[in-house]
PDB file of C-alpha atoms in Angstrom:
ATOM      1  CA  UNK A   1      11.217  21.380  49.490  1.00  0.00           C
ATOM      2  CA  UNK A   2      10.001  23.832  52.109  1.00  0.00           C
ATOM      3  CA  UNK A   3      11.362  25.575  55.205  1.00  0.00           C
ATOM      4  CA  UNK A   4       8.451  25.014  57.576  1.00  0.00           C
ATOM      5  CA  UNK A   5       7.878  28.765  57.929  1.00  0.00           C
ATOM      6  CA  UNK A   6       4.179  29.195  57.155  1.00  0.00           C
ATOM      7  CA  UNK A   7       3.576  32.528  55.421  1.00  0.00           C
ATOM      8  CA  UNK A   8      -0.220  32.739  55.678  1.00  0.00           C
ATOM      9  CA  UNK A   9      -3.544  30.958  56.046  1.00  0.00           C
ATOM     10  CA  UNK A  10      -5.865  30.023  53.195  1.00  0.00           C
ATOM     11  CA  UNK A  11      -9.629  29.471  53.286  1.00  0.00           C
ATOM     12  CA  UNK A  12     -11.232  26.433  51.662  1.00  0.00           C
ATOM     13  CA  UNK A  13     -13.783  27.685  49.122  1.00  0.00           C
ATOM     14  CA  UNK A  14     -14.816  24.374  47.624  1.00  0.00           C
ATOM     15  CA  UNK A  15     -14.273  20.635  48.034  1.00  0.00           C
ATOM     16  CA  UNK A  16     -15.140  18.609  44.937  1.00  0.00           C
ATOM     17  CA  UNK A  17     -15.638  14.869  45.395  1.00  0.00           C
ATOM     18  CA  UNK A  18     -14.427  12.769  42.455  1.00  0.00           C
ATOM     19  CA  UNK A  19     -14.398   8.992  42.068  1.00  0.00           C
ATOM     20  CA  UNK A  20     -10.950   8.338  43.524  1.00  0.00           C
ATOM     21  CA  UNK A  21      -9.712  11.791  44.578  1.00  0.00           C
ATOM     22  CA  UNK A  22     -10.929  15.201  45.675  1.00  0.00           C
ATOM     23  CA  UNK A  23     -10.247  18.646  44.266  1.00  0.00           C
ATOM     24  CA  UNK A  24      -9.938  21.556  46.658  1.00  0.00           C
ATOM     25  CA  UNK A  25     -10.114  25.265  45.916  1.00  0.00           C
ATOM     26  CA  UNK A  26      -8.341  27.543  48.391  1.00  0.00           C
ATOM     27  CA  UNK A  27      -8.622  31.315  48.632  1.00  0.00           C
ATOM     28  CA  UNK A  28      -5.134  32.659  49.329  1.00  0.00           C
ATOM     29  CA  UNK A  29      -3.968  36.201  50.129  1.00  0.00           C
ATOM     30  CA  UNK A  30      -3.135  38.162  46.970  1.00  0.00           C
ATOM     31  CA  UNK A  31       0.578  38.404  47.702  1.00  0.00           C
ATOM     32  CA  UNK A  32       0.876  34.625  48.095  1.00  0.00           C
ATOM     33  CA  UNK A  33       0.010  33.866  44.452  1.00  0.00           C
ATOM     34  CA  UNK A  34       2.367  36.366  42.835  1.00  0.00           C
ATOM     35  CA  UNK A  35       4.360  34.621  40.044  1.00  0.00           C
ATOM     36  CA  UNK A  36       2.895  31.261  41.105  1.00  0.00           C
ATOM     37  CA  UNK A  37       2.693  29.110  37.979  1.00  0.00           C
ATOM     38  CA  UNK A  38       0.723  25.992  37.095  1.00  0.00           C
ATOM     39  CA  UNK A  39       2.569  22.891  38.309  1.00  0.00           C
ATOM     40  CA  UNK A  40       4.266  24.656  41.214  1.00  0.00           C
ATOM     41  CA  UNK A  41       4.438  22.994  44.614  1.00  0.00           C
ATOM     42  CA  UNK A  42       2.631  24.451  47.623  1.00  0.00           C
ATOM     43  CA  UNK A  43       2.528  23.066  51.164  1.00  0.00           C
ATOM     44  CA  UNK A  44      -1.086  22.887  52.368  1.00  0.00           C
ATOM     45  CA  UNK A  45      -1.104  21.996  56.085  1.00  0.00           C
ATOM     46  CA  UNK A  46       2.377  20.680  55.391  1.00  0.00           C
ATOM     47  CA  UNK A  47       1.268  18.441  52.502  1.00  0.00           C
ATOM     48  CA  UNK A  48       3.107  19.052  49.234  1.00  0.00           C
ATOM     49  CA  UNK A  49       0.461  19.599  46.529  1.00  0.00           C
ATOM     50  CA  UNK A  50       0.651  20.674  42.873  1.00  0.00           C
ATOM     51  CA  UNK A  51      -1.114  23.834  41.693  1.00  0.00           C
ATOM     52  CA  UNK A  52      -3.560  23.243  38.822  1.00  0.00           C
ATOM     53  CA  UNK A  53      -3.913  26.921  37.895  1.00  0.00           C
ATOM     54  CA  UNK A  54      -1.259  29.604  38.232  1.00  0.00           C
ATOM     55  CA  UNK A  55      -1.366  33.354  38.915  1.00  0.00           C
ATOM     56  CA  UNK A  56      -4.730  33.316  40.665  1.00  0.00           C
ATOM     57  CA  UNK A  57      -5.773  33.849  44.266  1.00  0.00           C
ATOM     58  CA  UNK A  58      -8.120  30.845  44.075  1.00  0.00           C
ATOM     59  CA  UNK A  59      -5.687  27.935  44.152  1.00  0.00           C
ATOM     60  CA  UNK A  60      -6.875  24.535  42.994  1.00  0.00           C
ATOM     61  CA  UNK A  61      -5.324  21.169  43.885  1.00  0.00           C
ATOM     62  CA  UNK A  62      -6.139  17.495  43.396  1.00  0.00           C
ATOM     63  CA  UNK A  63      -5.672  15.244  46.435  1.00  0.00           C
ATOM     64  CA  UNK A  64      -5.505  11.494  45.823  1.00  0.00           C
ATOM     65  CA  UNK A  65      -6.752   8.715  48.130  1.00  0.00           C
ATOM     66  CA  UNK A  66      -3.284   7.853  49.468  1.00  0.00           C
ATOM     67  CA  UNK A  67      -2.785  11.426  50.653  1.00  0.00           C
ATOM     68  CA  UNK A  68      -6.271  11.581  52.158  1.00  0.00           C
ATOM     69  CA  UNK A  69      -5.639   8.389  54.139  1.00  0.00           C
ATOM     70  CA  UNK A  70      -2.417   9.703  55.695  1.00  0.00           C
ATOM     71  CA  UNK A  71      -3.252  13.365  56.362  1.00  0.00           C
ATOM     72  CA  UNK A  72      -5.867  15.624  57.925  1.00  0.00           C
ATOM     73  CA  UNK A  73      -6.908  16.878  54.480  1.00  0.00           C
ATOM     74  CA  UNK A  74      -9.579  14.172  54.578  1.00  0.00           C
ATOM     75  CA  UNK A  75     -11.379  16.228  57.226  1.00  0.00           C
ATOM     76  CA  UNK A  76     -11.371  19.617  55.510  1.00  0.00           C
ATOM     77  CA  UNK A  77     -14.616  21.245  54.451  1.00  0.00           C
ATOM     78  CA  UNK A  78     -15.787  24.540  53.035  1.00  0.00           C
ATOM     79  CA  UNK A  79     -14.652  27.452  55.226  1.00  0.00           C
ATOM     80  CA  UNK A  80     -11.847  25.397  56.842  1.00  0.00           C
ATOM     81  CA  UNK A  81      -8.532  27.209  57.233  1.00  0.00           C
ATOM     82  CA  UNK A  82      -5.208  25.725  56.131  1.00  0.00           C
ATOM     83  CA  UNK A  83      -1.557  26.709  56.483  1.00  0.00           C
ATOM     84  CA  UNK A  84       0.172  27.721  53.239  1.00  0.00           C
ATOM     85  CA  UNK A  85       3.835  27.874  52.216  1.00  0.00           C
ATOM     86  CA  UNK A  86       5.437  28.331  48.799  1.00  0.00           C
ATOM     87  CA  UNK A  87       8.291  25.996  47.890  1.00  0.00           C
ATOM     88  CA  UNK A  88      11.760  27.289  48.705  1.00  0.00           C
ATOM     89  CA  UNK A  89      14.130  28.787  46.127  1.00  0.00           C
ATOM     90  CA  UNK A  90      17.905  29.273  46.038  1.00  0.00           C
ATOM     91  CA  UNK A  91      17.381  32.673  47.696  1.00  0.00           C
ATOM     92  CA  UNK A  92      15.022  31.490  50.428  1.00  0.00           C
ATOM     93  CA  UNK A  93      16.066  32.162  54.002  1.00  0.00           C
ATOM     94  CA  UNK A  94      15.742  28.880  55.914  1.00  0.00           C
ATOM     95  CA  UNK A  95      14.363  30.043  59.243  1.00  0.00           C
ATOM     96  CA  UNK A  96      13.039  26.605  60.215  1.00  0.00           C
ATOM     97  CA  UNK A  97      14.363  23.294  58.891  1.00  0.00           C
ATOM     98  CA  UNK A  98      14.117  21.471  55.576  1.00  0.00           C
ATOM     99  CA  UNK A  99      10.611  20.068  55.119  1.00  0.00           C
ATOM    100  CA  UNK A 100       9.665  17.726  52.258  1.00  0.00           C
ATOM    101  CA  UNK A 101       5.875  17.958  52.468  1.00  0.00           C
ATOM    102  CA  UNK A 102       5.603  14.170  52.831  1.00  0.00           C
ATOM    103  CA  UNK A 103       3.555  13.379  55.929  1.00  0.00           C
ATOM    104  CA  UNK A 104       4.584  10.468  58.187  1.00  0.00           C
ATOM    105  CA  UNK A 105       1.502  10.332  60.404  1.00  0.00           C
ATOM    106  CA  UNK A 106      -1.294  12.158  62.182  1.00  0.00           C
ATOM    107  CA  UNK A 107      -1.317  13.302  65.809  1.00  0.00           C
ATOM    108  CA  UNK A 108      -4.374  14.120  67.922  1.00  0.00           C
ATOM    109  CA  UNK A 109      -4.515  17.215  70.131  1.00  0.00           C
ATOM    110  CA  UNK A 110      -4.964  16.004  73.722  1.00  0.00           C
ATOM    111  CA  UNK A 111      -4.657  19.287  75.608  1.00  0.00           C
ATOM    112  CA  UNK A 112      -4.442  23.005  74.866  1.00  0.00           C
ATOM    113  CA  UNK A 113      -2.996  25.476  77.350  1.00  0.00           C
ATOM    114  CA  UNK A 114      -3.928  29.002  76.287  1.00  0.00           C
ATOM    115  CA  UNK A 115      -1.983  31.929  77.661  1.00  0.00           C
ATOM    116  CA  UNK A 116      -2.243  35.615  76.820  1.00  0.00           C
ATOM    117  CA  UNK A 117      -0.409  35.403  73.489  1.00  0.00           C
ATOM    118  CA  UNK A 118       1.280  32.005  73.557  1.00  0.00           C
ATOM    119  CA  UNK A 119      -0.087  28.488  73.529  1.00  0.00           C
ATOM    120  CA  UNK A 120       1.063  25.007  74.527  1.00  0.00           C
ATOM    121  CA  UNK A 121      -0.222  21.830  72.900  1.00  0.00           C
ATOM    122  CA  UNK A 122      -0.058  18.235  74.064  1.00  0.00           C
ATOM    123  CA  UNK A 123      -0.252  15.930  71.062  1.00  0.00           C
ATOM    124  CA  UNK A 124      -0.563  12.154  70.868  1.00  0.00           C
ATOM    125  CA  UNK A 125       2.310  10.415  69.084  1.00  0.00           C
ATOM    126  CA  UNK A 126       1.369   7.811  66.458  1.00  0.00           C
ATOM    127  CA  UNK A 127       2.557   4.436  67.770  1.00  0.00           C
ATOM    128  CA  UNK A 128       4.832   3.730  64.813  1.00  0.00           C
ATOM    129  CA  UNK A 129       6.635   7.086  65.158  1.00  0.00           C
ATOM    130  CA  UNK A 130       7.442   7.136  68.886  1.00  0.00           C
ATOM    131  CA  UNK A 131      11.126   6.312  68.436  1.00  0.00           C
ATOM    132  CA  UNK A 132      11.686   9.531  66.454  1.00  0.00           C
ATOM    133  CA  UNK A 133      10.579  11.974  69.155  1.00  0.00           C
ATOM    134  CA  UNK A 134      13.279  13.668  71.234  1.00  0.00           C
ATOM    135  CA  UNK A 135      13.310  16.725  73.479  1.00  0.00           C
ATOM    136  CA  UNK A 136      14.440  19.776  71.444  1.00  0.00           C
ATOM    137  CA  UNK A 137      14.236  17.837  68.181  1.00  0.00           C
ATOM    138  CA  UNK A 138      12.774  19.369  65.012  1.00  0.00           C
ATOM    139  CA  UNK A 139       9.326  18.473  63.747  1.00  0.00           C
ATOM    140  CA  UNK A 140       6.851  19.887  61.237  1.00  0.00           C
ATOM    141  CA  UNK A 141       3.206  20.098  62.364  1.00  0.00           C
ATOM    142  CA  UNK A 142       0.669  21.092  59.701  1.00  0.00           C
ATOM    143  CA  UNK A 143       3.668  22.458  57.812  1.00  0.00           C
ATOM    144  CA  UNK A 144       5.084  24.535  60.688  1.00  0.00           C
ATOM    145  CA  UNK A 145       8.699  23.978  61.682  1.00  0.00           C
ATOM    146  CA  UNK A 146       8.659  23.574  65.471  1.00  0.00           C
ATOM    147  CA  UNK A 147      10.847  22.386  68.331  1.00  0.00           C
ATOM    148  CA  UNK A 148       9.654  19.426  70.396  1.00  0.00           C
ATOM    149  CA  UNK A 149       9.126  20.116  74.096  1.00  0.00           C
ATOM    150  CA  UNK A 150       8.700  17.494  76.826  1.00  0.00           C
ATOM    151  CA  UNK A 151       8.236  13.975  75.487  1.00  0.00           C
ATOM    152  CA  UNK A 152       6.066  11.514  77.413  1.00  0.00           C
ATOM    153  CA  UNK A 153       5.453   7.828  76.726  1.00  0.00           C
ATOM    154  CA  UNK A 154       2.769   8.388  74.107  1.00  0.00           C
ATOM    155  CA  UNK A 155       2.550  12.163  73.671  1.00  0.00           C
ATOM    156  CA  UNK A 156       4.663  15.311  73.418  1.00  0.00           C
ATOM    157  CA  UNK A 157       4.393  19.038  74.024  1.00  0.00           C
ATOM    158  CA  UNK A 158       4.840  21.963  71.658  1.00  0.00           C
ATOM    159  CA  UNK A 159       5.240  25.552  72.817  1.00  0.00           C
ATOM    160  CA  UNK A 160       3.983  28.150  70.330  1.00  0.00           C
ATOM    161  CA  UNK A 161       5.296  31.712  70.172  1.00  0.00           C
ATOM    162  CA  UNK A 162       2.896  34.634  69.462  1.00  0.00           C
ATOM    163  CA  UNK A 163       3.968  34.908  65.788  1.00  0.00           C
ATOM    164  CA  UNK A 164       3.162  31.255  65.116  1.00  0.00           C
ATOM    165  CA  UNK A 165      -0.191  31.482  66.886  1.00  0.00           C
ATOM    166  CA  UNK A 166      -1.280  34.572  64.940  1.00  0.00           C
ATOM    167  CA  UNK A 167      -0.006  33.488  61.495  1.00  0.00           C
ATOM    168  CA  UNK A 168      -1.129  29.860  61.410  1.00  0.00           C
ATOM    169  CA  UNK A 169      -4.185  27.705  61.995  1.00  0.00           C
ATOM    170  CA  UNK A 170      -2.928  26.967  65.518  1.00  0.00           C
ATOM    171  CA  UNK A 171      -4.841  30.073  66.556  1.00  0.00           C
ATOM    172  CA  UNK A 172      -8.138  28.227  66.014  1.00  0.00           C
ATOM    173  CA  UNK A 173      -7.035  24.713  66.940  1.00  0.00           C
ATOM    174  CA  UNK A 174      -9.271  22.686  69.268  1.00  0.00           C
ATOM    175  CA  UNK A 175      -8.894  19.655  71.511  1.00  0.00           C
ATOM    176  CA  UNK A 176      -9.441  16.528  69.415  1.00  0.00           C
ATOM    177  CA  UNK A 177      -8.213  18.095  66.166  1.00  0.00           C
ATOM    178  CA  UNK A 178      -5.845  16.065  63.991  1.00  0.00           C
ATOM    179  CA  UNK A 179      -2.432  17.434  62.989  1.00  0.00           C
ATOM    180  CA  UNK A 180      -0.169  16.334  60.138  1.00  0.00           C
ATOM    181  CA  UNK A 181       3.252  15.204  61.363  1.00  0.00           C
ATOM    182  CA  UNK A 182       6.458  15.180  59.326  1.00  0.00           C
ATOM    183  CA  UNK A 183       9.560  13.891  61.102  1.00  0.00           C
ATOM    184  CA  UNK A 184      12.828  15.653  60.291  1.00  0.00           C
ATOM    185  CA  UNK A 185      14.806  13.461  57.881  1.00  0.00           C
ATOM    186  CA  UNK A 186      18.140  13.585  59.731  1.00  0.00           C
ATOM    187  CA  UNK A 187      16.343  12.308  62.858  1.00  0.00           C
ATOM    188  CA  UNK A 188      14.991   9.362  60.885  1.00  0.00           C
ATOM    189  CA  UNK A 189      18.434   8.663  59.395  1.00  0.00           C
ATOM    190  CA  UNK A 190      20.117   8.750  62.813  1.00  0.00           C
ATOM    191  CA  UNK A 191      17.563   6.466  64.495  1.00  0.00           C
ATOM    192  CA  UNK A 192      17.565   3.958  61.627  1.00  0.00           C
ATOM    193  CA  UNK A 193      21.390   3.884  61.513  1.00  0.00           C
ATOM    194  CA  UNK A 194      21.611   3.192  65.257  1.00  0.00           C
ATOM    195  CA  UNK A 195      18.962   0.451  64.978  1.00  0.00           C
ATOM    196  CA  UNK A 196      20.895  -1.168  62.138  1.00  0.00           C
ATOM    197  CA  UNK A 197      24.177  -1.045  64.079  1.00  0.00           C
ATOM    198  CA  UNK A 198      22.557  -2.526  67.194  1.00  0.00           C
ATOM    199  CA  UNK A 199      20.985  -5.310  65.143  1.00  0.00           C
ATOM    200  CA  UNK A 200      24.350  -6.159  63.583  1.00  0.00           C
ATOM    201  CA  UNK A 201      25.990  -6.348  67.014  1.00  0.00           C
ATOM    202  CA  UNK A 202      23.320  -8.776  68.218  1.00  0.00           C
ATOM    203  CA  UNK A 203      23.583 -10.958  65.101  1.00  0.00           C
TER     204      UNK A 203
END
């Protein structure tokens, strides 16, 4: 589990194509890898991946076809930047919300409004996820815990504070880029419960 508070950015050093998966090597800041052991979980653009080698600043992960199909990791290349977060511990301060690292869909950036230090994004909502988007609801985008702004019929807005812009890959984001979306679990539970109750009343 994660908190959705991205601690730093990593740089893709290598993408290795295998028969049915890829291996990626990410250069992380030195402080990020301290006491990181083989088999530990790390959120890479919000995707929960398992570290192949511990205690090194060059982190290596295997990414299988199923993950590539559902996330923006399929588009990464050498020199790409990714958001990184270590898994939470019993002592972790939860500044965002609980994030599993299991991506529900991919959104496309439709518009970027750049201000002096802040930034607004308009992002397309995947058709099968529209019922889970609510004004002021929680969402994780590329691993960042964020609050949903205005929700339109097929898109929504996110308003980024200076700290988020400077710490994450949102600083370099461009129109047309794809973003990993993880819906907050309690939102899913609430929507599905209401749907089930309404269906029972109609039956």
